[in-house]
JSON list of C-alpha atoms in Angstrom, two decimals:
[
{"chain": "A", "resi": 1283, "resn": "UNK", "atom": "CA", "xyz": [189.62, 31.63, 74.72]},
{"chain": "A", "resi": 1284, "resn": "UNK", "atom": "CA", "xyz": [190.29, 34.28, 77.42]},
{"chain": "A", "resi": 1285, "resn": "UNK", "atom": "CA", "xyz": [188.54, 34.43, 80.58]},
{"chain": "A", "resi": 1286, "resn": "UNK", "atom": "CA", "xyz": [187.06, 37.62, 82.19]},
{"chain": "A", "resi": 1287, "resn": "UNK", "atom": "CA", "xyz": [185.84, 38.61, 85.64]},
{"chain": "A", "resi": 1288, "resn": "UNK", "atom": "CA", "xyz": [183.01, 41.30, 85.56]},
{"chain": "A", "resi": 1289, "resn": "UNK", "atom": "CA", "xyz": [183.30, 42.43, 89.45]},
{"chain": "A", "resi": 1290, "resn": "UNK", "atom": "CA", "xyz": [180.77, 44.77, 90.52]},
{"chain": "A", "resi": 1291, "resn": "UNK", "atom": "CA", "xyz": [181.62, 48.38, 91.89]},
{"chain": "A", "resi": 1292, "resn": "UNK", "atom": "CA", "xyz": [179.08, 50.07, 93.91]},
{"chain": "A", "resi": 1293, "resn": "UNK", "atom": "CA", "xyz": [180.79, 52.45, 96.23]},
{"chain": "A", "resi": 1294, "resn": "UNK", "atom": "CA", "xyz": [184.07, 53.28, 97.40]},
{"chain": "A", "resi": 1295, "resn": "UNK", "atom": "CA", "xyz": [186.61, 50.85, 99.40]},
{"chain": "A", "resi": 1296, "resn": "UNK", "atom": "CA", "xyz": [186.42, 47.09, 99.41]},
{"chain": "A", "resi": 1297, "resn": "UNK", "atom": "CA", "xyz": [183.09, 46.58, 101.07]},
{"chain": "A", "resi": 1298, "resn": "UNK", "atom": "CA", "xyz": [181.64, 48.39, 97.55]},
{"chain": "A", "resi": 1299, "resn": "UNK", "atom": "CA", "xyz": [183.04, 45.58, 95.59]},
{"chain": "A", "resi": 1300, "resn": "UNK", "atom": "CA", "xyz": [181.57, 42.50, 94.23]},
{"chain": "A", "resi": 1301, "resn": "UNK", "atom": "CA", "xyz": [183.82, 40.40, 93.10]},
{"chain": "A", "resi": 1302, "resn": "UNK", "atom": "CA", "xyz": [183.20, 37.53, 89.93]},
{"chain": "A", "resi": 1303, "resn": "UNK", "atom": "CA", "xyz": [184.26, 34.16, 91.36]},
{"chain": "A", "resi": 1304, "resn": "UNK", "atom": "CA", "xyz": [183.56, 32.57, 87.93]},
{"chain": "A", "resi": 1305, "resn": "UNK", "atom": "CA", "xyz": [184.09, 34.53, 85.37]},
{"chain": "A", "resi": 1306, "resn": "UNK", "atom": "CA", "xyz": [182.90, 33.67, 81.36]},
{"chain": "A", "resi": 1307, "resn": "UNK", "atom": "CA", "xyz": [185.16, 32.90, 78.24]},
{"chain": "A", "resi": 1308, "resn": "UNK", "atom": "CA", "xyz": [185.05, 35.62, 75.41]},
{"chain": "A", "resi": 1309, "resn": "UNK", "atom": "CA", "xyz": [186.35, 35.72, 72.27]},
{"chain": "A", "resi": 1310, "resn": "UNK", "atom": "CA", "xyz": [188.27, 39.18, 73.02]},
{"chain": "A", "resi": 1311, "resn": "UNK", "atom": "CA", "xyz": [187.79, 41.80, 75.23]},
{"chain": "A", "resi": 1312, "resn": "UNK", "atom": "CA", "xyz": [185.03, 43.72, 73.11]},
{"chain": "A", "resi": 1313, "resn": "UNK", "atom": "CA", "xyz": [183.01, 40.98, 73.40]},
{"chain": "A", "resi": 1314, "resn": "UNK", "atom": "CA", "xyz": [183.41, 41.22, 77.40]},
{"chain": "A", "resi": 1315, "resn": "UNK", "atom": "CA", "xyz": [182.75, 44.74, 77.05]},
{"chain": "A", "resi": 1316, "resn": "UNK", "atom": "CA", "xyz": [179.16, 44.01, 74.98]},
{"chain": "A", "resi": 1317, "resn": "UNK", "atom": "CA", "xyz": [178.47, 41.85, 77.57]},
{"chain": "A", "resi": 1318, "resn": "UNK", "atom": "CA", "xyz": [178.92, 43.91, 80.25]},
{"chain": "A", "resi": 1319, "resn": "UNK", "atom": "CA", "xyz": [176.65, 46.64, 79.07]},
{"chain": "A", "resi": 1320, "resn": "UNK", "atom": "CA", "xyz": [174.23, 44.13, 78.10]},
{"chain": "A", "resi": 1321, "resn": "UNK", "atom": "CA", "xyz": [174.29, 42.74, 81.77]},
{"chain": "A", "resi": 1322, "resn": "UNK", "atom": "CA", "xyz": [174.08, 46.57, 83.10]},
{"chain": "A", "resi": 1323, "resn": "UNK", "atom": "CA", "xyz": [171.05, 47.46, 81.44]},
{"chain": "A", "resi": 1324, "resn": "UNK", "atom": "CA", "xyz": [169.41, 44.14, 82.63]},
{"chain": "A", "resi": 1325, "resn": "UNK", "atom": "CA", "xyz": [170.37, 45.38, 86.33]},
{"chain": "A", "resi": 1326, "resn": "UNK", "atom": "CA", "xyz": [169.27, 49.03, 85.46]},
{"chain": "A", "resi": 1327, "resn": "UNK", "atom": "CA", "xyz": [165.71, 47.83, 83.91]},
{"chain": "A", "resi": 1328, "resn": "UNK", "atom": "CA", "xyz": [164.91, 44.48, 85.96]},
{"chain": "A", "resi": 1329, "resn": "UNK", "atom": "CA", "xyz": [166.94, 44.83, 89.58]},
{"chain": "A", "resi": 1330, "resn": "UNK", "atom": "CA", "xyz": [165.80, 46.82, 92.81]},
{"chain": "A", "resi": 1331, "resn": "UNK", "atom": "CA", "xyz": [167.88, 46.20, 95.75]},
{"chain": "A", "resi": 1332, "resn": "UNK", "atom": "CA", "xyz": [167.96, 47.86, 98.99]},
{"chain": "A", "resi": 1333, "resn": "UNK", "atom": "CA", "xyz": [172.24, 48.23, 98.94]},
{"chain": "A", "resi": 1334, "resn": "UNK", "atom": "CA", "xyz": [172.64, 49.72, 95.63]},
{"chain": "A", "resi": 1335, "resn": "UNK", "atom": "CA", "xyz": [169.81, 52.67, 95.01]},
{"chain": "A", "resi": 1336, "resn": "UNK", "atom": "CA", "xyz": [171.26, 54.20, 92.01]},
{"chain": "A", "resi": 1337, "resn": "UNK", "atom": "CA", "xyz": [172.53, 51.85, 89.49]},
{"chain": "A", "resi": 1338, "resn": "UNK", "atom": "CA", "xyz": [173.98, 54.14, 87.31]},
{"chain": "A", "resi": 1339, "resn": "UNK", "atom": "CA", "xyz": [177.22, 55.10, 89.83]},
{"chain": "A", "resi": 1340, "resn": "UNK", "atom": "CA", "xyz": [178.29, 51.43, 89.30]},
{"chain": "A", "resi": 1341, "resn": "UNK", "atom": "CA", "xyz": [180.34, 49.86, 87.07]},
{"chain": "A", "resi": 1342, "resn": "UNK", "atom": "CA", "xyz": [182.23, 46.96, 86.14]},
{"chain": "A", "resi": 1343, "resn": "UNK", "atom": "CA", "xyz": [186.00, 46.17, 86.96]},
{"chain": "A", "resi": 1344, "resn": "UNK", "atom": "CA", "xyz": [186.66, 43.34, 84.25]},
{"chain": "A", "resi": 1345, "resn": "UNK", "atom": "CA", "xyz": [189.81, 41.64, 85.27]},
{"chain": "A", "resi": 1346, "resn": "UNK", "atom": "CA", "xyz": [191.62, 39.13, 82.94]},
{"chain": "A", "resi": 1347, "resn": "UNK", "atom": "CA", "xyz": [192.42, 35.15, 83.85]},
{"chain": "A", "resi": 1348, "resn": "UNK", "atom": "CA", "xyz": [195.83, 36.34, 85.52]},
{"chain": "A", "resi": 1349, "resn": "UNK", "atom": "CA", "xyz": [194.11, 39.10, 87.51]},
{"chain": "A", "resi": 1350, "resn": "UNK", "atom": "CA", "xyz": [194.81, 42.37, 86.15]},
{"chain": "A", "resi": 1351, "resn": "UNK", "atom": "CA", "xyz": [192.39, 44.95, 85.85]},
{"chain": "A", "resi": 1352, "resn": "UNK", "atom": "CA", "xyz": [191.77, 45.60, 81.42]},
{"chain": "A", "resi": 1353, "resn": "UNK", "atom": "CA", "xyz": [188.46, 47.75, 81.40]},
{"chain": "A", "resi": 1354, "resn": "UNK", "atom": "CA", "xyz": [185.93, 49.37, 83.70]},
{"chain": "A", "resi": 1355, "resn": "UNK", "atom": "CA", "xyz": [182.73, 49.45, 82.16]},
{"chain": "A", "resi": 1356, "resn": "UNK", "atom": "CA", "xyz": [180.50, 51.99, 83.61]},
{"chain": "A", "resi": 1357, "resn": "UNK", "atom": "CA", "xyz": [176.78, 51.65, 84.12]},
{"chain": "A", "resi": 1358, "resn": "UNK", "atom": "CA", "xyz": [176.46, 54.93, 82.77]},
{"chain": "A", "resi": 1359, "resn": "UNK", "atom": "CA", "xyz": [178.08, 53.94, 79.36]},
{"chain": "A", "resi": 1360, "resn": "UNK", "atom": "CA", "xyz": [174.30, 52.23, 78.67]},
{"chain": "A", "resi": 1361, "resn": "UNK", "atom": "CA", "xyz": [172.75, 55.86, 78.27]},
{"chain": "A", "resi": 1362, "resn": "UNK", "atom": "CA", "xyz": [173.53, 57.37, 74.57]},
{"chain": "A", "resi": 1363, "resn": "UNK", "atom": "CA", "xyz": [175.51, 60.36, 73.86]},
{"chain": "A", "resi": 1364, "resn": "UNK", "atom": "CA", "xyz": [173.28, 63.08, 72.23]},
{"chain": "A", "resi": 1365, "resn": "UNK", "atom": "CA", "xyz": [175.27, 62.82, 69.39]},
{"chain": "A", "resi": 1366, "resn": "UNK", "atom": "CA", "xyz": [174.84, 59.59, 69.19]},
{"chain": "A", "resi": 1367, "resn": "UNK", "atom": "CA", "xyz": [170.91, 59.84, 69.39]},
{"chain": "A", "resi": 1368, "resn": "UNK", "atom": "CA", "xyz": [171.15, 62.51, 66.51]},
{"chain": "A", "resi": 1369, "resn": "UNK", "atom": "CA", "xyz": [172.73, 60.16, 64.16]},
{"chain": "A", "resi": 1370, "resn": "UNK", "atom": "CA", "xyz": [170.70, 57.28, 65.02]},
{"chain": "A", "resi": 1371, "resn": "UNK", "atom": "CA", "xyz": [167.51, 59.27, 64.06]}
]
């Protein structure tokens, strides 16, 4: 099963980066991607820090078991489109 790395952006340049040390297994990288949104509107509901004030400029790098970068999930993603609200009502 591949293994993902959800590191954290939060501003610009290295120091903005948090980076996954662990990582989870995932069936495919959909599944990754469900969990990352599910993990960023945890942090957007539930977390208040004093380094990162608006949660939805971040997103998540996921990099694959060998490293490379295969989708940036931004925190943003969690909000609906309108057109997406139409059709869901």
């Amino acid at each position: 099963m591949p293994h993902y790395f959800f590191n954290l952006r939060h501003r610009q340049g290295p120091a903005g980066l948090e980076v996954d040390l662990e990582g989870e297994e995932f069936h495919d990288l959909n599944a990754a991607r469900e969990r990352a949104l599910d993990t960023a509107r945890d942090h957007i509901a539930r977390t208040r820090t004093d380094v990162i004030r608006d949660w939805f400029v971040c997103s998540f790098e996921i990099q694959d078991e060998n490293g490379n970068s295969v989708l940036t999930v931004p925190f943003s993603a969690v909000v609906p489109e309108e057109d997406d609200e139409e059709q869901a009502g």
